[in-house]
C-alpha cells in the first residue's frame, strides 16, 4: 500500500509539472494563431492567469486512510516585441515574450503522515517567427524547479526547451507539432509534441497541446 501511496504522489507531481510547462506554450501559441482576423485580441499588455482547485478529503475504501487535494497557481506572460495581436497586412515578423509562473499542490496521501506539498516554479522566454499567414515557428527556453516540502530548501534547477511548427489549415483549424526537452516523466527527456487549435466561432478558441 505504501508503494501505491508513493505512486499517487508521483502522479500528482507529474500532473503539475505538465501544467506548468505547457501552460505558457498553449497561451502564447493560442494568442498567435487566433489573433489573425480577431479584433477582440488584446494589445501589448501582460496576460495573467490564476487557477484554483480542490478535492474534498474522503476515506479510501475500507482502509481507514483518506485522500484530499487542493492546489493554486499564478502565471504571467509579457510580450516584449510584437505584442499579442497581428493585423494580417504583413504576414512576416517576429514576436518575443517573457513568462513565469508558480504553483502549489497539497495532498493528503493514504499511508503518508501529514500533507504532501509540491512547489513548482518556472520562468522563460518564448519566440514566434511568422513565416506566412499559414505557417509559424514557435520556440521556448526556460528553467525552474519542482520540489516537495522535504526538498524545497534545496531546489534543483531544471531546464526545458521546445520547438513547435504551427500550420493553419483553415480559418478555424490549426495544427501544431514539434518536440521538447522536458521533465514531465520525472527525468529530462526529449518528447514529441502534437496539438490542435480549433475556433468553432468568433471569439471562442479551444486548444490542446501536450507531449506524447
JSON list of C-alpha atoms in Angstrom, two decimals:
[
{"chain": "A", "resi": 1, "resn": "UNK", "atom": "CA", "xyz": [0.00, 0.00, 0.00]},
{"chain": "A", "resi": 2, "resn": "UNK", "atom": "CA", "xyz": [2.93, 2.34, 0.67]},
{"chain": "A", "resi": 3, "resn": "UNK", "atom": "CA", "xyz": [4.11, 1.76, -2.90]},
{"chain": "A", "resi": 4, "resn": "UNK", "atom": "CA", "xyz": [0.64, 2.72, -4.11]},
{"chain": "A", "resi": 5, "resn": "UNK", "atom": "CA", "xyz": [0.73, 5.87, -2.00]},
{"chain": "A", "resi": 6, "resn": "UNK", "atom": "CA", "xyz": [4.09, 6.87, -3.47]},
{"chain": "A", "resi": 7, "resn": "UNK", "atom": "CA", "xyz": [2.67, 6.28, -6.95]},
{"chain": "A", "resi": 8, "resn": "UNK", "atom": "CA", "xyz": [-0.21, 8.65, -6.21]},
{"chain": "A", "resi": 9, "resn": "UNK", "atom": "CA", "xyz": [2.27, 11.29, -5.03]},
{"chain": "A", "resi": 10, "resn": "UNK", "atom": "CA", "xyz": [4.41, 10.93, -8.14]},
{"chain": "A", "resi": 11, "resn": "UNK", "atom": "CA", "xyz": [1.32, 11.18, -10.37]},
{"chain": "A", "resi": 12, "resn": "UNK", "atom": "CA", "xyz": [0.28, 14.42, -8.65]},
{"chain": "A", "resi": 13, "resn": "UNK", "atom": "CA", "xyz": [3.78, 15.85, -9.12]},
{"chain": "A", "resi": 14, "resn": "UNK", "atom": "CA", "xyz": [3.84, 14.89, -12.79]},
{"chain": "A", "resi": 15, "resn": "UNK", "atom": "CA", "xyz": [0.44, 16.50, -13.37]},
{"chain": "A", "resi": 16, "resn": "UNK", "atom": "CA", "xyz": [1.64, 19.84, -12.02]},
{"chain": "A", "resi": 17, "resn": "UNK", "atom": "CA", "xyz": [4.87, 19.70, -13.99]},
{"chain": "A", "resi": 18, "resn": "UNK", "atom": "CA", "xyz": [2.90, 19.06, -17.18]},
{"chain": "A", "resi": 19, "resn": "UNK", "atom": "CA", "xyz": [0.59, 22.01, -16.45]},
{"chain": "A", "resi": 20, "resn": "UNK", "atom": "CA", "xyz": [3.39, 24.45, -15.67]},
{"chain": "A", "resi": 21, "resn": "UNK", "atom": "CA", "xyz": [5.49, 23.54, -18.72]},
{"chain": "A", "resi": 22, "resn": "UNK", "atom": "CA", "xyz": [2.64, 23.54, -21.22]},
{"chain": "A", "resi": 23, "resn": "UNK", "atom": "CA", "xyz": [0.54, 26.42, -19.87]},
{"chain": "A", "resi": 24, "resn": "UNK", "atom": "CA", "xyz": [2.62, 29.23, -21.33]},
{"chain": "A", "resi": 25, "resn": "UNK", "atom": "CA", "xyz": [3.14, 27.34, -24.59]},
{"chain": "A", "resi": 26, "resn": "UNK", "atom": "CA", "xyz": [-0.61, 26.95, -25.02]},
{"chain": "A", "resi": 27, "resn": "UNK", "atom": "CA", "xyz": [-1.23, 30.59, -24.09]},
{"chain": "A", "resi": 28, "resn": "UNK", "atom": "CA", "xyz": [1.38, 32.01, -26.46]},
{"chain": "A", "resi": 29, "resn": "UNK", "atom": "CA", "xyz": [0.51, 29.77, -29.42]},
{"chain": "A", "resi": 30, "resn": "UNK", "atom": "CA", "xyz": [-3.22, 30.28, -28.96]},
{"chain": "A", "resi": 31, "resn": "UNK", "atom": "CA", "xyz": [-2.78, 34.06, -28.95]},
{"chain": "A", "resi": 32, "resn": "UNK", "atom": "CA", "xyz": [-0.59, 33.98, -32.04]},
{"chain": "A", "resi": 33, "resn": "UNK", "atom": "CA", "xyz": [-2.70, 31.58, -34.09]},
{"chain": "A", "resi": 34, "resn": "UNK", "atom": "CA", "xyz": [-6.04, 33.08, -33.09]},
{"chain": "A", "resi": 35, "resn": "UNK", "atom": "CA", "xyz": [-5.06, 36.74, -33.33]},
{"chain": "A", "resi": 36, "resn": "UNK", "atom": "CA", "xyz": [-5.25, 36.96, -37.10]},
{"chain": "A", "resi": 37, "resn": "UNK", "atom": "CA", "xyz": [-8.61, 38.36, -38.06]},
{"chain": "A", "resi": 38, "resn": "UNK", "atom": "CA", "xyz": [-9.89, 38.62, -34.47]},
{"chain": "A", "resi": 39, "resn": "UNK", "atom": "CA", "xyz": [-10.39, 42.23, -33.40]},
{"chain": "A", "resi": 40, "resn": "UNK", "atom": "CA", "xyz": [-11.10, 41.17, -29.81]},
{"chain": "A", "resi": 41, "resn": "UNK", "atom": "CA", "xyz": [-7.46, 40.16, -29.21]},
{"chain": "A", "resi": 42, "resn": "UNK", "atom": "CA", "xyz": [-5.82, 42.44, -26.58]},
{"chain": "A", "resi": 43, "resn": "UNK", "atom": "CA", "xyz": [-2.90, 44.77, -27.30]},
{"chain": "A", "resi": 44, "resn": "UNK", "atom": "CA", "xyz": [0.61, 44.62, -25.89]},
{"chain": "A", "resi": 45, "resn": "UNK", "atom": "CA", "xyz": [-0.20, 44.41, -22.17]},
{"chain": "A", "resi": 46, "resn": "UNK", "atom": "CA", "xyz": [0.64, 41.46, -19.90]},
{"chain": "A", "resi": 47, "resn": "UNK", "atom": "CA", "xyz": [-1.58, 38.40, -19.67]},
{"chain": "A", "resi": 48, "resn": "UNK", "atom": "CA", "xyz": [-2.30, 36.95, -16.22]},
{"chain": "A", "resi": 49, "resn": "UNK", "atom": "CA", "xyz": [-3.70, 33.55, -15.28]},
{"chain": "A", "resi": 50, "resn": "UNK", "atom": "CA", "xyz": [-4.87, 32.31, -11.88]},
{"chain": "A", "resi": 51, "resn": "UNK", "atom": "CA", "xyz": [-6.04, 28.78, -11.05]},
{"chain": "A", "resi": 52, "resn": "UNK", "atom": "CA", "xyz": [-7.55, 27.09, -8.02]},
{"chain": "A", "resi": 53, "resn": "UNK", "atom": "CA", "xyz": [-8.70, 23.53, -7.41]},
{"chain": "A", "resi": 54, "resn": "UNK", "atom": "CA", "xyz": [-9.72, 21.20, -4.60]},
{"chain": "A", "resi": 55, "resn": "UNK", "atom": "CA", "xyz": [-10.85, 17.65, -3.94]},
{"chain": "A", "resi": 56, "resn": "UNK", "atom": "CA", "xyz": [-12.61, 17.22, -0.58]},
{"chain": "A", "resi": 57, "resn": "UNK", "atom": "CA", "xyz": [-10.87, 14.84, 1.80]},
{"chain": "A", "resi": 58, "resn": "UNK", "atom": "CA", "xyz": [-12.56, 11.42, 1.78]},
{"chain": "A", "resi": 59, "resn": "UNK", "atom": "CA", "xyz": [-11.89, 7.94, 3.13]},
{"chain": "A", "resi": 60, "resn": "UNK", "atom": "CA", "xyz": [-10.35, 5.49, 0.66]},
{"chain": "A", "resi": 61, "resn": "UNK", "atom": "CA", "xyz": [-12.39, 2.27, 0.69]},
{"chain": "A", "resi": 62, "resn": "UNK", "atom": "CA", "xyz": [-12.25, 0.32, 3.97]},
{"chain": "A", "resi": 63, "resn": "UNK", "atom": "CA", "xyz": [-8.62, 1.19, 4.63]},
{"chain": "A", "resi": 64, "resn": "UNK", "atom": "CA", "xyz": [-9.37, 3.90, 7.14]},
{"chain": "A", "resi": 65, "resn": "UNK", "atom": "CA", "xyz": [-6.99, 6.14, 5.19]},
{"chain": "A", "resi": 66, "resn": "UNK", "atom": "CA", "xyz": [-8.01, 9.38, 3.49]},
{"chain": "A", "resi": 67, "resn": "UNK", "atom": "CA", "xyz": [-7.15, 11.31, 0.37]},
{"chain": "A", "resi": 68, "resn": "UNK", "atom": "CA", "xyz": [-7.65, 15.02, -0.28]},
{"chain": "A", "resi": 69, "resn": "UNK", "atom": "CA", "xyz": [-6.21, 17.58, -2.63]},
{"chain": "A", "resi": 70, "resn": "UNK", "atom": "CA", "xyz": [-6.02, 21.33, -3.20]},
{"chain": "A", "resi": 71, "resn": "UNK", "atom": "CA", "xyz": [-3.92, 23.49, -5.47]},
{"chain": "A", "resi": 72, "resn": "UNK", "atom": "CA", "xyz": [-3.37, 27.07, -6.57]},
{"chain": "A", "resi": 73, "resn": "UNK", "atom": "CA", "xyz": [-1.30, 28.72, -9.25]},
{"chain": "A", "resi": 74, "resn": "UNK", "atom": "CA", "xyz": [-0.39, 32.05, -10.78]},
{"chain": "A", "resi": 75, "resn": "UNK", "atom": "CA", "xyz": [1.20, 32.85, -14.14]},
{"chain": "A", "resi": 76, "resn": "UNK", "atom": "CA", "xyz": [2.07, 35.91, -16.17]},
{"chain": "A", "resi": 77, "resn": "UNK", "atom": "CA", "xyz": [3.20, 36.45, -19.78]},
{"chain": "A", "resi": 78, "resn": "UNK", "atom": "CA", "xyz": [4.53, 39.78, -21.06]},
{"chain": "A", "resi": 79, "resn": "UNK", "atom": "CA", "xyz": [5.16, 40.48, -24.77]},
{"chain": "A", "resi": 80, "resn": "UNK", "atom": "CA", "xyz": [8.35, 42.49, -25.26]},
{"chain": "A", "resi": 81, "resn": "UNK", "atom": "CA", "xyz": [8.32, 42.54, -29.06]},
{"chain": "A", "resi": 82, "resn": "UNK", "atom": "CA", "xyz": [5.37, 42.39, -31.46]},
{"chain": "A", "resi": 83, "resn": "UNK", "atom": "CA", "xyz": [2.51, 42.49, -28.96]},
{"chain": "A", "resi": 84, "resn": "UNK", "atom": "CA", "xyz": [-0.30, 39.92, -28.91]},
{"chain": "A", "resi": 85, "resn": "UNK", "atom": "CA", "xyz": [-2.30, 40.89, -31.94]},
{"chain": "A", "resi": 86, "resn": "UNK", "atom": "CA", "xyz": [-1.49, 40.79, -35.64]},
{"chain": "A", "resi": 87, "resn": "UNK", "atom": "CA", "xyz": [-3.28, 42.94, -38.20]},
{"chain": "A", "resi": 88, "resn": "UNK", "atom": "CA", "xyz": [-2.75, 40.48, -41.09]},
{"chain": "A", "resi": 89, "resn": "UNK", "atom": "CA", "xyz": [-1.44, 43.11, -43.53]},
{"chain": "A", "resi": 90, "resn": "UNK", "atom": "CA", "xyz": [2.14, 41.76, -43.35]},
{"chain": "A", "resi": 91, "resn": "UNK", "atom": "CA", "xyz": [2.27, 38.02, -42.53]},
{"chain": "A", "resi": 92, "resn": "UNK", "atom": "CA", "xyz": [6.00, 38.07, -41.76]},
{"chain": "A", "resi": 93, "resn": "UNK", "atom": "CA", "xyz": [7.51, 39.16, -38.47]},
{"chain": "A", "resi": 94, "resn": "UNK", "atom": "CA", "xyz": [8.84, 38.12, -35.07]},
{"chain": "A", "resi": 95, "resn": "UNK", "atom": "CA", "xyz": [7.42, 38.16, -31.56]},
{"chain": "A", "resi": 96, "resn": "UNK", "atom": "CA", "xyz": [9.15, 37.71, -28.23]},
{"chain": "A", "resi": 97, "resn": "UNK", "atom": "CA", "xyz": [7.71, 37.36, -24.75]},
{"chain": "A", "resi": 98, "resn": "UNK", "atom": "CA", "xyz": [8.85, 36.52, -21.23]},
{"chain": "A", "resi": 99, "resn": "UNK", "atom": "CA", "xyz": [6.78, 34.42, -18.86]},
{"chain": "A", "resi": 100, "resn": "UNK", "atom": "CA", "xyz": [6.75, 32.88, -15.42]},
{"chain": "A", "resi": 101, "resn": "UNK", "atom": "CA", "xyz": [4.54, 31.01, -13.01]},
{"chain": "A", "resi": 102, "resn": "UNK", "atom": "CA", "xyz": [4.31, 29.49, -9.55]},
{"chain": "A", "resi": 103, "resn": "UNK", "atom": "CA", "xyz": [2.11, 26.60, -8.43]},
{"chain": "A", "resi": 104, "resn": "UNK", "atom": "CA", "xyz": [1.45, 24.90, -5.09]},
{"chain": "A", "resi": 105, "resn": "UNK", "atom": "CA", "xyz": [-0.14, 21.47, -4.85]},
{"chain": "A", "resi": 106, "resn": "UNK", "atom": "CA", "xyz": [-1.08, 19.98, -1.45]},
{"chain": "A", "resi": 107, "resn": "UNK", "atom": "CA", "xyz": [-2.45, 16.48, -0.90]},
{"chain": "A", "resi": 108, "resn": "UNK", "atom": "CA", "xyz": [-3.33, 14.08, 1.87]},
{"chain": "A", "resi": 109, "resn": "UNK", "atom": "CA", "xyz": [-1.93, 10.71, 0.76]},
{"chain": "A", "resi": 110, "resn": "UNK", "atom": "CA", "xyz": [-3.00, 7.31, 2.17]},
{"chain": "A", "resi": 111, "resn": "UNK", "atom": "CA", "xyz": [-0.35, 5.78, 4.43]},
{"chain": "A", "resi": 112, "resn": "UNK", "atom": "CA", "xyz": [1.68, 9.02, 4.37]},
{"chain": "A", "resi": 113, "resn": "UNK", "atom": "CA", "xyz": [1.83, 11.15, 7.56]},
{"chain": "A", "resi": 114, "resn": "UNK", "atom": "CA", "xyz": [0.62, 14.74, 7.26]},
{"chain": "A", "resi": 115, "resn": "UNK", "atom": "CA", "xyz": [0.15, 16.53, 3.97]},
{"chain": "A", "resi": 116, "resn": "UNK", "atom": "CA", "xyz": [2.44, 16.31, 0.96]},
{"chain": "A", "resi": 117, "resn": "UNK", "atom": "CA", "xyz": [3.14, 19.69, -0.61]},
{"chain": "A", "resi": 118, "resn": "UNK", "atom": "CA", "xyz": [4.57, 20.21, -4.09]},
{"chain": "A", "resi": 119, "resn": "UNK", "atom": "CA", "xyz": [6.05, 23.53, -5.22]},
{"chain": "A", "resi": 120, "resn": "UNK", "atom": "CA", "xyz": [6.62, 24.34, -8.88]},
{"chain": "A", "resi": 121, "resn": "UNK", "atom": "CA", "xyz": [8.13, 27.49, -10.36]},
{"chain": "A", "resi": 122, "resn": "UNK", "atom": "CA", "xyz": [9.13, 28.27, -13.95]},
{"chain": "A", "resi": 123, "resn": "UNK", "atom": "CA", "xyz": [10.45, 31.29, -15.88]},
{"chain": "A", "resi": 124, "resn": "UNK", "atom": "CA", "xyz": [11.43, 31.57, -19.51]},
{"chain": "A", "resi": 125, "resn": "UNK", "atom": "CA", "xyz": [11.37, 33.34, -22.83]},
{"chain": "A", "resi": 126, "resn": "UNK", "atom": "CA", "xyz": [9.46, 32.40, -25.98]},
{"chain": "A", "resi": 127, "resn": "UNK", "atom": "CA", "xyz": [9.73, 33.48, -29.58]},
{"chain": "A", "resi": 128, "resn": "UNK", "atom": "CA", "xyz": [7.38, 33.24, -32.56]},
{"chain": "A", "resi": 129, "resn": "UNK", "atom": "CA", "xyz": [8.53, 33.52, -36.17]},
{"chain": "A", "resi": 130, "resn": "UNK", "atom": "CA", "xyz": [5.70, 34.43, -38.56]},
{"chain": "A", "resi": 131, "resn": "UNK", "atom": "CA", "xyz": [6.80, 32.76, -41.81]},
{"chain": "A", "resi": 132, "resn": "UNK", "atom": "CA", "xyz": [3.44, 33.37, -43.50]},
{"chain": "A", "resi": 133, "resn": "UNK", "atom": "CA", "xyz": [-0.23, 33.55, -42.60]},
{"chain": "A", "resi": 134, "resn": "UNK", "atom": "CA", "xyz": [-0.39, 29.76, -42.68]},
{"chain": "A", "resi": 135, "resn": "UNK", "atom": "CA", "xyz": [2.98, 28.78, -41.17]},
{"chain": "A", "resi": 136, "resn": "UNK", "atom": "CA", "xyz": [4.76, 29.81, -37.98]},
{"chain": "A", "resi": 137, "resn": "UNK", "atom": "CA", "xyz": [7.61, 28.50, -35.82]},
{"chain": "A", "resi": 138, "resn": "UNK", "atom": "CA", "xyz": [7.36, 28.80, -32.05]},
{"chain": "A", "resi": 139, "resn": "UNK", "atom": "CA", "xyz": [10.17, 28.12, -29.55]},
{"chain": "A", "resi": 140, "resn": "UNK", "atom": "CA", "xyz": [10.72, 28.48, -25.84]},
{"chain": "A", "resi": 141, "resn": "UNK", "atom": "CA", "xyz": [13.54, 28.03, -23.33]},
{"chain": "A", "resi": 142, "resn": "UNK", "atom": "CA", "xyz": [13.19, 28.24, -19.60]},
{"chain": "A", "resi": 143, "resn": "UNK", "atom": "CA", "xyz": [14.08, 26.96, -16.19]},
{"chain": "A", "resi": 144, "resn": "UNK", "atom": "CA", "xyz": [12.53, 26.29, -12.84]},
{"chain": "A", "resi": 145, "resn": "UNK", "atom": "CA", "xyz": [12.13, 23.69, -10.14]},
{"chain": "A", "resi": 146, "resn": "UNK", "atom": "CA", "xyz": [9.63, 21.13, -8.85]},
{"chain": "A", "resi": 147, "resn": "UNK", "atom": "CA", "xyz": [10.13, 20.18, -5.19]},
{"chain": "A", "resi": 148, "resn": "UNK", "atom": "CA", "xyz": [8.14, 18.86, -2.24]},
{"chain": "A", "resi": 149, "resn": "UNK", "atom": "CA", "xyz": [8.10, 20.05, 1.37]},
{"chain": "A", "resi": 150, "resn": "UNK", "atom": "CA", "xyz": [11.18, 17.94, 2.14]},
{"chain": "A", "resi": 151, "resn": "UNK", "atom": "CA", "xyz": [13.39, 19.24, -0.69]},
{"chain": "A", "resi": 152, "resn": "UNK", "atom": "CA", "xyz": [12.14, 22.81, -1.16]},
{"chain": "A", "resi": 153, "resn": "UNK", "atom": "CA", "xyz": [15.03, 24.17, 0.93]},
{"chain": "A", "resi": 154, "resn": "UNK", "atom": "CA", "xyz": [17.49, 22.83, -1.66]},
{"chain": "A", "resi": 155, "resn": "UNK", "atom": "CA", "xyz": [15.71, 23.15, -5.04]},
{"chain": "A", "resi": 156, "resn": "UNK", "atom": "CA", "xyz": [17.39, 21.64, -8.10]},
{"chain": "A", "resi": 157, "resn": "UNK", "atom": "CA", "xyz": [17.11, 23.75, -11.27]},
{"chain": "A", "resi": 158, "resn": "UNK", "atom": "CA", "xyz": [15.52, 22.12, -14.30]},
{"chain": "A", "resi": 159, "resn": "UNK", "atom": "CA", "xyz": [15.99, 23.43, -17.82]},
{"chain": "A", "resi": 160, "resn": "UNK", "atom": "CA", "xyz": [13.39, 22.91, -20.53]},
{"chain": "A", "resi": 161, "resn": "UNK", "atom": "CA", "xyz": [13.05, 23.79, -24.20]},
{"chain": "A", "resi": 162, "resn": "UNK", "atom": "CA", "xyz": [10.62, 23.22, -27.05]},
{"chain": "A", "resi": 163, "resn": "UNK", "atom": "CA", "xyz": [10.21, 23.96, -30.75]},
{"chain": "A", "resi": 164, "resn": "UNK", "atom": "CA", "xyz": [6.80, 23.76, -32.43]},
{"chain": "A", "resi": 165, "resn": "UNK", "atom": "CA", "xyz": [5.74, 24.18, -36.05]},
{"chain": "A", "resi": 166, "resn": "UNK", "atom": "CA", "xyz": [2.30, 25.72, -36.49]},
{"chain": "A", "resi": 167, "resn": "UNK", "atom": "CA", "xyz": [0.30, 25.14, -39.67]},
{"chain": "A", "resi": 168, "resn": "UNK", "atom": "CA", "xyz": [-3.02, 26.89, -40.20]},
{"chain": "A", "resi": 169, "resn": "UNK", "atom": "CA", "xyz": [-5.12, 24.63, -42.41]},
{"chain": "A", "resi": 170, "resn": "UNK", "atom": "CA", "xyz": [-8.18, 26.92, -42.42]},
{"chain": "A", "resi": 171, "resn": "UNK", "atom": "CA", "xyz": [-9.67, 29.93, -40.65]},
{"chain": "A", "resi": 172, "resn": "UNK", "atom": "CA", "xyz": [-10.96, 27.59, -37.90]},
{"chain": "A", "resi": 173, "resn": "UNK", "atom": "CA", "xyz": [-8.30, 24.88, -37.56]},
{"chain": "A", "resi": 174, "resn": "UNK", "atom": "CA", "xyz": [-4.59, 25.00, -36.72]},
{"chain": "A", "resi": 175, "resn": "UNK", "atom": "CA", "xyz": [-2.25, 22.01, -36.34]},
{"chain": "A", "resi": 176, "resn": "UNK", "atom": "CA", "xyz": [0.86, 22.04, -34.14]},
{"chain": "A", "resi": 177, "resn": "UNK", "atom": "CA", "xyz": [3.75, 19.57, -33.96]},
{"chain": "A", "resi": 178, "resn": "UNK", "atom": "CA", "xyz": [7.32, 19.55, -32.72]},
{"chain": "A", "resi": 179, "resn": "UNK", "atom": "CA", "xyz": [9.47, 18.38, -29.83]},
{"chain": "A", "resi": 180, "resn": "UNK", "atom": "CA", "xyz": [10.53, 19.32, -26.32]},
{"chain": "A", "resi": 181, "resn": "UNK", "atom": "CA", "xyz": [13.14, 18.58, -23.69]},
{"chain": "A", "resi": 182, "resn": "UNK", "atom": "CA", "xyz": [11.08, 18.27, -20.53]},
{"chain": "A", "resi": 183, "resn": "UNK", "atom": "CA", "xyz": [10.84, 16.65, -17.10]},
{"chain": "A", "resi": 184, "resn": "UNK", "atom": "CA", "xyz": [7.20, 15.55, -17.34]},
{"chain": "A", "resi": 185, "resn": "UNK", "atom": "CA", "xyz": [8.26, 11.92, -16.76]},
{"chain": "A", "resi": 186, "resn": "UNK", "atom": "CA", "xyz": [10.49, 12.74, -13.81]},
{"chain": "A", "resi": 187, "resn": "UNK", "atom": "CA", "xyz": [13.77, 12.85, -15.73]},
{"chain": "A", "resi": 188, "resn": "UNK", "atom": "CA", "xyz": [14.90, 15.07, -18.56]},
{"chain": "A", "resi": 189, "resn": "UNK", "atom": "CA", "xyz": [13.72, 13.54, -21.83]},
{"chain": "A", "resi": 190, "resn": "UNK", "atom": "CA", "xyz": [13.15, 14.56, -25.44]},
{"chain": "A", "resi": 191, "resn": "UNK", "atom": "CA", "xyz": [9.48, 14.04, -26.30]},
{"chain": "A", "resi": 192, "resn": "UNK", "atom": "CA", "xyz": [7.29, 14.74, -29.33]},
{"chain": "A", "resi": 193, "resn": "UNK", "atom": "CA", "xyz": [4.56, 17.37, -29.18]},
{"chain": "A", "resi": 194, "resn": "UNK", "atom": "CA", "xyz": [1.26, 17.37, -31.03]},
{"chain": "A", "resi": 195, "resn": "UNK", "atom": "CA", "xyz": [-1.64, 19.77, -30.76]},
{"chain": "A", "resi": 196, "resn": "UNK", "atom": "CA", "xyz": [-4.80, 21.17, -32.32]},
{"chain": "A", "resi": 197, "resn": "UNK", "atom": "CA", "xyz": [-6.29, 24.65, -32.07]},
{"chain": "A", "resi": 198, "resn": "UNK", "atom": "CA", "xyz": [-9.94, 24.95, -33.09]},
{"chain": "A", "resi": 199, "resn": "UNK", "atom": "CA", "xyz": [-12.08, 28.09, -33.37]},
{"chain": "A", "resi": 200, "resn": "UNK", "atom": "CA", "xyz": [-15.73, 26.96, -33.54]},
{"chain": "A", "resi": 201, "resn": "UNK", "atom": "CA", "xyz": [-16.91, 30.58, -33.54]},
{"chain": "A", "resi": 202, "resn": "UNK", "atom": "CA", "xyz": [-15.51, 34.10, -33.44]},
{"chain": "A", "resi": 203, "resn": "UNK", "atom": "CA", "xyz": [-14.06, 34.85, -30.00]},
{"chain": "A", "resi": 204, "resn": "UNK", "atom": "CA", "xyz": [-14.00, 31.17, -28.93]},
{"chain": "A", "resi": 205, "resn": "UNK", "atom": "CA", "xyz": [-10.80, 29.12, -29.07]},
{"chain": "A", "resi": 206, "resn": "UNK", "atom": "CA", "xyz": [-10.30, 25.53, -27.97]},
{"chain": "A", "resi": 207, "resn": "UNK", "atom": "CA", "xyz": [-6.72, 24.24, -27.92]},
{"chain": "A", "resi": 208, "resn": "UNK", "atom": "CA", "xyz": [-4.98, 21.05, -26.82]},
{"chain": "A", "resi": 209, "resn": "UNK", "atom": "CA", "xyz": [-1.20, 20.73, -26.78]},
{"chain": "A", "resi": 210, "resn": "UNK", "atom": "CA", "xyz": [0.96, 18.22, -24.98]},
{"chain": "A", "resi": 211, "resn": "UNK", "atom": "CA", "xyz": [3.78, 15.70, -25.02]},
{"chain": "A", "resi": 212, "resn": "UNK", "atom": "CA", "xyz": [3.00, 12.11, -26.02]}
]
